[in-house]
mmCIF file of C-alpha atoms in Angstrom:
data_model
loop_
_atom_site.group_PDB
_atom_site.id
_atom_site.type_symbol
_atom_site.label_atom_id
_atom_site.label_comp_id
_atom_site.label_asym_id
_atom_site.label_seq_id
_atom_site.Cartn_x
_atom_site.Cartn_y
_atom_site.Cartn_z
ATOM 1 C CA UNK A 1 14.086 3.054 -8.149
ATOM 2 C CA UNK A 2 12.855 5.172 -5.665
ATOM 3 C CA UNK A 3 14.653 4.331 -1.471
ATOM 4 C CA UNK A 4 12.047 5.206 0.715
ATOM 5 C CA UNK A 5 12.734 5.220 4.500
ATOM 6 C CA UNK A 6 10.532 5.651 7.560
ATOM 7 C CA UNK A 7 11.281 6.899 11.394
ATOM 8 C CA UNK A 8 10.681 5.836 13.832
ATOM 9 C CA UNK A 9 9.399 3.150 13.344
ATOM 10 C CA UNK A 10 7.509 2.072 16.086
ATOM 11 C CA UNK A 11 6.516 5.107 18.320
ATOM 12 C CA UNK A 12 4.302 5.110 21.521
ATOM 13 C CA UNK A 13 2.259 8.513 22.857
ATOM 14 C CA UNK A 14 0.348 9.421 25.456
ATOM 15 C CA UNK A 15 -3.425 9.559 24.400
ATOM 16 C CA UNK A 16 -3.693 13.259 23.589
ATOM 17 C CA UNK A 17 -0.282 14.603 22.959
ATOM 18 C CA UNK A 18 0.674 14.465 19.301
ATOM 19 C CA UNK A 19 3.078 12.513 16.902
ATOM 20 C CA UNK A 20 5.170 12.486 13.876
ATOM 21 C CA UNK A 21 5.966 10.578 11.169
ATOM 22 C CA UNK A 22 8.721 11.591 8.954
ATOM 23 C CA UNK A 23 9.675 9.419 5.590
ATOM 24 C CA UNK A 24 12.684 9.929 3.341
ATOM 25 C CA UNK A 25 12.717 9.712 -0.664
ATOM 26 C CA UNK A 26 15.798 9.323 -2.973
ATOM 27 C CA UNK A 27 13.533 10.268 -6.442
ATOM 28 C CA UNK A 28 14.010 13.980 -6.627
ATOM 29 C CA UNK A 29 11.519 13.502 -9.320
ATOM 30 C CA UNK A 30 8.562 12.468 -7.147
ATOM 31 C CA UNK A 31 5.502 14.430 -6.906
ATOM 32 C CA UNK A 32 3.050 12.664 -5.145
ATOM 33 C CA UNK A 33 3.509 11.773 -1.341
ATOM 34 C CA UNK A 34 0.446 10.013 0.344
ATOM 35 C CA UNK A 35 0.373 8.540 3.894
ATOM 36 C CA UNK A 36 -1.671 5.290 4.440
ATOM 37 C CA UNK A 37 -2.788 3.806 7.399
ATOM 38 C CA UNK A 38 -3.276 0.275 7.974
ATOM 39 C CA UNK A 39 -5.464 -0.862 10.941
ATOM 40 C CA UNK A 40 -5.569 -4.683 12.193
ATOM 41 C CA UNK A 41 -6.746 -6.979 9.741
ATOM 42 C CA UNK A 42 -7.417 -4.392 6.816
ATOM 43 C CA UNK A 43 -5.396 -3.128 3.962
ATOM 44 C CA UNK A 44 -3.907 -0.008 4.155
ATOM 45 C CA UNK A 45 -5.979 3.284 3.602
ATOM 46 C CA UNK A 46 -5.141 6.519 2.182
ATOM 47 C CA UNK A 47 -5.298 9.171 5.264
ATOM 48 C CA UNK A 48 -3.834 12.372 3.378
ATOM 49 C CA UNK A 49 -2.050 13.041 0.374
ATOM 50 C CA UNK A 50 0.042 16.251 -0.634
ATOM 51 C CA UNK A 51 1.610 17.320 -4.116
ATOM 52 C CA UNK A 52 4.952 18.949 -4.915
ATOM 53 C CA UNK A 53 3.082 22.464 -5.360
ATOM 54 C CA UNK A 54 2.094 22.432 -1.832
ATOM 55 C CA UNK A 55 4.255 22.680 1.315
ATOM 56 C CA UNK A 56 1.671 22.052 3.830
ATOM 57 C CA UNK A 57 -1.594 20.095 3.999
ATOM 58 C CA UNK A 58 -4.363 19.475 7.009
ATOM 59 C CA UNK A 59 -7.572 17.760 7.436
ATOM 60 C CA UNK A 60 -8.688 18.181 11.080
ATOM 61 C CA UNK A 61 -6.483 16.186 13.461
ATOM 62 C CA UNK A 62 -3.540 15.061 10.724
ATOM 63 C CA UNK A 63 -1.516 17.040 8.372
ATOM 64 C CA UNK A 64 1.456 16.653 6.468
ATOM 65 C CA UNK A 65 4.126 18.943 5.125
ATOM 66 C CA UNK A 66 6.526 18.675 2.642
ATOM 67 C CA UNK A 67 10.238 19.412 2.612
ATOM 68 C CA UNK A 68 11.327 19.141 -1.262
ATOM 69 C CA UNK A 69 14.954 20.208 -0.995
ATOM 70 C CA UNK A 70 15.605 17.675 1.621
ATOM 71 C CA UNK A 71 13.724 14.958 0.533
ATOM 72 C CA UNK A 72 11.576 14.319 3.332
ATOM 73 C CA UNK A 73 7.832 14.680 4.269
ATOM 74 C CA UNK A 74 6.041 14.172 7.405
ATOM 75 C CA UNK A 75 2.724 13.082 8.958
ATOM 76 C CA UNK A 76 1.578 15.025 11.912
ATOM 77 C CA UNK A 77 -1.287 13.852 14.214
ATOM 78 C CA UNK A 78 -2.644 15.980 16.832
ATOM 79 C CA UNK A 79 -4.750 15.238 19.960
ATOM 80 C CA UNK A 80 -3.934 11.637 19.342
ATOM 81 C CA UNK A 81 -6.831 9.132 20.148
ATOM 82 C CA UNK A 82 -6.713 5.323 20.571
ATOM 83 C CA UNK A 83 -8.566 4.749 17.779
ATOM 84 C CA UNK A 84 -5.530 6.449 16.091
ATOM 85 C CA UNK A 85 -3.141 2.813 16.530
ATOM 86 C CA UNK A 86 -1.858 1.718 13.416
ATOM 87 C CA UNK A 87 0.391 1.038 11.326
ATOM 88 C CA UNK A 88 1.207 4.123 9.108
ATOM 89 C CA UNK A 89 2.904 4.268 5.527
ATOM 90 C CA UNK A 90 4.386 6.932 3.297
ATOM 91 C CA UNK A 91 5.026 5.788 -0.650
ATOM 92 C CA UNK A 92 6.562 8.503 -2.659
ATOM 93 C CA UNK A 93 6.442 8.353 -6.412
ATOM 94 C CA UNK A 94 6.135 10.199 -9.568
ATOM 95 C CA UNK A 95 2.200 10.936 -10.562
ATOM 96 C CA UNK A 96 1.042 10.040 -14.172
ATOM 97 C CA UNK A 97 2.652 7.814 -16.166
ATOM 98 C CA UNK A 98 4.642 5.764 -13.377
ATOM 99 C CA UNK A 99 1.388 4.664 -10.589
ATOM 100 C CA UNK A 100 4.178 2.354 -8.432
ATOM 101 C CA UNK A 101 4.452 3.024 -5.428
ATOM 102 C CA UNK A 102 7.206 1.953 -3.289
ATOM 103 C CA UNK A 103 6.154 2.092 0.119
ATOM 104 C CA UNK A 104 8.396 2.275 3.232
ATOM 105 C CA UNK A 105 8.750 -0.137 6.038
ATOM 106 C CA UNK A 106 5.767 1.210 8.376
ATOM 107 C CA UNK A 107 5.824 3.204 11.682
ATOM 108 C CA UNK A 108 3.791 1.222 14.136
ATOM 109 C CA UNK A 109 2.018 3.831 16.149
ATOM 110 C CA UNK A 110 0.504 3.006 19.769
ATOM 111 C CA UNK A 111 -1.260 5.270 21.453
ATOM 112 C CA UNK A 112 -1.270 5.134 25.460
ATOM 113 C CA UNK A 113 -4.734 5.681 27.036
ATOM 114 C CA UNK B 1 -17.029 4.993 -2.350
ATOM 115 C CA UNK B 2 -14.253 2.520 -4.237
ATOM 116 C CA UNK B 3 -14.085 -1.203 -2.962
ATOM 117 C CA UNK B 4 -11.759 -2.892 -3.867
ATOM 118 C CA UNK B 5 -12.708 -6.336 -3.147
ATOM 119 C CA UNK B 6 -10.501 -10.071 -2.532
ATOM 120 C CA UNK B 7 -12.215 -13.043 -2.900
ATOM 121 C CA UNK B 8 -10.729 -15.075 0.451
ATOM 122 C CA UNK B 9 -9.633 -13.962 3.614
ATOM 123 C CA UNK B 10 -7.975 -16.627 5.045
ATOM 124 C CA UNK B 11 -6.606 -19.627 2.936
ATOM 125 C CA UNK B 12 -4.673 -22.678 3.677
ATOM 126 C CA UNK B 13 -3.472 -24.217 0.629
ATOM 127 C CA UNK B 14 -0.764 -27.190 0.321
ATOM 128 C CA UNK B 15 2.704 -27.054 -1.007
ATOM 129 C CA UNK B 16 2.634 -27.700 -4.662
ATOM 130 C CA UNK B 17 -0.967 -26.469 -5.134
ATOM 131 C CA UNK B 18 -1.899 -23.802 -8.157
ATOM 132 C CA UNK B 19 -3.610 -20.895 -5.856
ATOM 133 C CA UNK B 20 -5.355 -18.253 -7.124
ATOM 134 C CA UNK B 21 -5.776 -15.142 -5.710
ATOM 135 C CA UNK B 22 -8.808 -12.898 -6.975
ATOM 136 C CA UNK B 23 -9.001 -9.002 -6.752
ATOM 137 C CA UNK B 24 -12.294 -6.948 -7.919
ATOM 138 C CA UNK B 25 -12.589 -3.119 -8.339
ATOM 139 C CA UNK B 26 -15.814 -1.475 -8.719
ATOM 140 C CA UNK B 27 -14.705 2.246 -9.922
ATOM 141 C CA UNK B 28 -13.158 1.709 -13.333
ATOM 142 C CA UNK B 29 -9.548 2.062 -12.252
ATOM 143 C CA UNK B 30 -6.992 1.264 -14.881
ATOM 144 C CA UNK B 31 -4.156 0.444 -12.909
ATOM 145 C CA UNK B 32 -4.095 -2.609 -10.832
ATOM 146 C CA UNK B 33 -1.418 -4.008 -8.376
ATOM 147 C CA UNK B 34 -0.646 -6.966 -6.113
ATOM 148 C CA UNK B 35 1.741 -6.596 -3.282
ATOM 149 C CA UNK B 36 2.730 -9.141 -0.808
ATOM 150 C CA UNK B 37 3.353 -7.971 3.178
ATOM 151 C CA UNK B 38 5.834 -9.845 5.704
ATOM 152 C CA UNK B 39 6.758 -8.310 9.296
ATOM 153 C CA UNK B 40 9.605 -6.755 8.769
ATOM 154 C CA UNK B 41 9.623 -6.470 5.490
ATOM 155 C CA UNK B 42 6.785 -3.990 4.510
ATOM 156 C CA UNK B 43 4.571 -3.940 1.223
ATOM 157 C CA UNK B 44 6.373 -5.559 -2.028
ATOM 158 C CA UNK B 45 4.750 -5.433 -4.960
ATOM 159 C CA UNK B 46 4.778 -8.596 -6.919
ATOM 160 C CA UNK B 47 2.965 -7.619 -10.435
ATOM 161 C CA UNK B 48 0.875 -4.476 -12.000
ATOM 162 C CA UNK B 49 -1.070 -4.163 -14.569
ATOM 163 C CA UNK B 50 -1.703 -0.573 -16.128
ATOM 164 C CA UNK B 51 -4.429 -2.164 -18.692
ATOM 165 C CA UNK B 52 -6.397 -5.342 -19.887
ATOM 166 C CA UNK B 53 -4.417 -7.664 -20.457
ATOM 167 C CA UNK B 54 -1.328 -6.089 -19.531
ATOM 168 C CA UNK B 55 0.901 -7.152 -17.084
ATOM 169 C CA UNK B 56 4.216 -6.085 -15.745
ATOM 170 C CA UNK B 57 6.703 -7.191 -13.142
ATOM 171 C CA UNK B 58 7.405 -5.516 -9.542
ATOM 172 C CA UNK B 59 10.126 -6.350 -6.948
ATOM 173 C CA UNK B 60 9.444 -10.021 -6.489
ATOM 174 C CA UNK B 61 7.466 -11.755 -9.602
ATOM 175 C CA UNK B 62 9.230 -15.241 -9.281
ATOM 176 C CA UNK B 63 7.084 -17.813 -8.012
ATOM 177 C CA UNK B 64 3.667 -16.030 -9.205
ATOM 178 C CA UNK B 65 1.951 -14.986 -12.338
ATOM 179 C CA UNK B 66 -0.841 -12.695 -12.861
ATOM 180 C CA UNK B 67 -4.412 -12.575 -15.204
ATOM 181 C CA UNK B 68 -6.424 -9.404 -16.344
ATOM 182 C CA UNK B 69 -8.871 -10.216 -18.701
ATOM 183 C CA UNK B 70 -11.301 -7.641 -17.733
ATOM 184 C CA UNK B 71 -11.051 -4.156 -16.280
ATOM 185 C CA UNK B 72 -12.296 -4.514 -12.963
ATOM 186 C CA UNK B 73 -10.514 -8.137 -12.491
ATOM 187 C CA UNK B 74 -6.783 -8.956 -11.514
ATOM 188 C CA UNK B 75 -5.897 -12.383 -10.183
ATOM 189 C CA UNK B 76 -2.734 -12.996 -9.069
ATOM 190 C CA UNK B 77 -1.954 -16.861 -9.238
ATOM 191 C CA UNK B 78 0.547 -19.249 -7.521
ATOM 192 C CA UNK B 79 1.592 -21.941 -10.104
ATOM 193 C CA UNK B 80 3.119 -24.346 -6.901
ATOM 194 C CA UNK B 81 2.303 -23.026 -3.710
ATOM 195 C CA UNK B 82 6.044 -23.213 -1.441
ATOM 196 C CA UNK B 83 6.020 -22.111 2.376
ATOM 197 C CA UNK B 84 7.881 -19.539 1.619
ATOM 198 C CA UNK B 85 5.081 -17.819 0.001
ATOM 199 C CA UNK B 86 3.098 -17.834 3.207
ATOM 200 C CA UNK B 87 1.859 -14.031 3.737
ATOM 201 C CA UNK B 88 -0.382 -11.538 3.326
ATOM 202 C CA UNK B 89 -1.687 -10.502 -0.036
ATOM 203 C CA UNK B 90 -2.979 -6.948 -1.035
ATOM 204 C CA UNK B 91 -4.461 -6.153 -4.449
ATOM 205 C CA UNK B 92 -4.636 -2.194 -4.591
ATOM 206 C CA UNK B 93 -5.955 -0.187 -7.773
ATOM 207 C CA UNK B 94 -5.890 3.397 -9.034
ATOM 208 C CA UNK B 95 -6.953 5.930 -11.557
ATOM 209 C CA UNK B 96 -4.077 7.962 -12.652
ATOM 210 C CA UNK B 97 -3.349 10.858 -10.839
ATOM 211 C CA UNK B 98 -5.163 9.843 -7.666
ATOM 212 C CA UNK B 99 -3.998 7.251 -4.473
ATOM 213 C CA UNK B 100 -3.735 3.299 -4.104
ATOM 214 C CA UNK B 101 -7.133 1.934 -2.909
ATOM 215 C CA UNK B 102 -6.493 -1.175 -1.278
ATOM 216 C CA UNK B 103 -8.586 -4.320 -0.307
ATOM 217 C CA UNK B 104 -8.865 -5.893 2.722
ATOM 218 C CA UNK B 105 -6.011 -8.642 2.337
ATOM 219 C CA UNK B 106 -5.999 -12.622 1.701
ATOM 220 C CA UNK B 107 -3.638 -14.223 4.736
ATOM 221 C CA UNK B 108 -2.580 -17.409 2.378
ATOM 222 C CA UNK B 109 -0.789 -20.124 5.060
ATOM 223 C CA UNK B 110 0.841 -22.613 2.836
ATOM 224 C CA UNK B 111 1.754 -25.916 4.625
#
């Protein structure tokens, strides 16, 4: 099965500056890499997804990119704001016909007013 | 939007109790999944289910069973409730192709 492995995994900026994320996958088969985030009390939540095709993906403040070679894909979140705090988690895997994900440990992010 | 929806929040069940867990999706999805989250320890899927009535097992199965005997419907049950199986409990679904949508978690506290 797929090894998935986050860093850091808890991380602390300054309101404003940015962060990153990075996750590394053992399946040079996947094709899929989302990034969840999971806020107190709720389940996780899909914040931005990118597939194999694409090296680079951004929706306003986050983005991800995607290093296939290596094995490794990261979350990038500008301008960080408080409301930005969470837990976040990447979960490679191969898209249609195997939906598992395995997800990695989490990267607690806390963001310093 | 999809909701994915669990029946409890918070339970507090006794050891040696059947629990069941209950996990509603409103969009259709096919694919259905229960994971399990500890500090430390991340998300751990305990049983999926890629159709009615079709179950299979994830990481950690022992200890639980599952029920899908409708689409939108996957209950994850506890046949003796142990301590050990005090946690957090996600039910997440999907349509293929597309990412997990998860619900809002059951905290189960088994004493």
């Amino acid at each position: 099965g797929e090894n998935v492995e986050q860093h850091p995994s808890t991380l602390s900026v300054q309101e404003g500056d940015s962060a990153v994320i990075k996750c590394t996958y053992s399946d040079s088969a996947s094709n899929y890499f989302p990034w969840y985030k999971q806020e107190l009390g709720k389940g996780p939540q899909l914040i931005i997804d990118i597939r194999s095709n694409v090296g680079e993906k951004k929706d306003q403040r986050i983005a991800v990119t995607l290093n296939k070679t290596a094995k490794h894909f990261s979350l990038h979140i500008t301008e960080t704001q408080p409301e930005d705090s969470a837990v976040y988690f990447c979960a490679p895997f191969i898209d249609f016909g195997n939906e598992k994900l395995t997800f990695g440990t989490g990267t607690r992010l806390t963001i310093i007013p | 939007d999809v909701k994915v929806t669990q029946s409890s929040r918070y339970l507090v069940k006794r050891t040696g109790e059947k629990v069941f867990l209950e996990c509603v999706q409103d969009m259709d999805h096919e694919n259905m999944f229960w994971y399990r989250q500890d500090p430390g320890l991340g998300l751990r899927l305990i049983y999926f289910s890629y159709d009615v009535k079709m179950k299979e097992k994830g990481d950690i199965p022992e200890g639980y069973s599952v029920s899908r005997e409708k689409k939108e419907r996957f209950s994850l049950i506890l046949e003796s409730a142990s301590t050990n199986q005090t946690s957090m409990y996600l039910c997440a679904s999907t349509s293929d192709g597309n990412g997990y949508t998860f619900g809002s978690g059951t905290r189960l506290t088994v004493v």
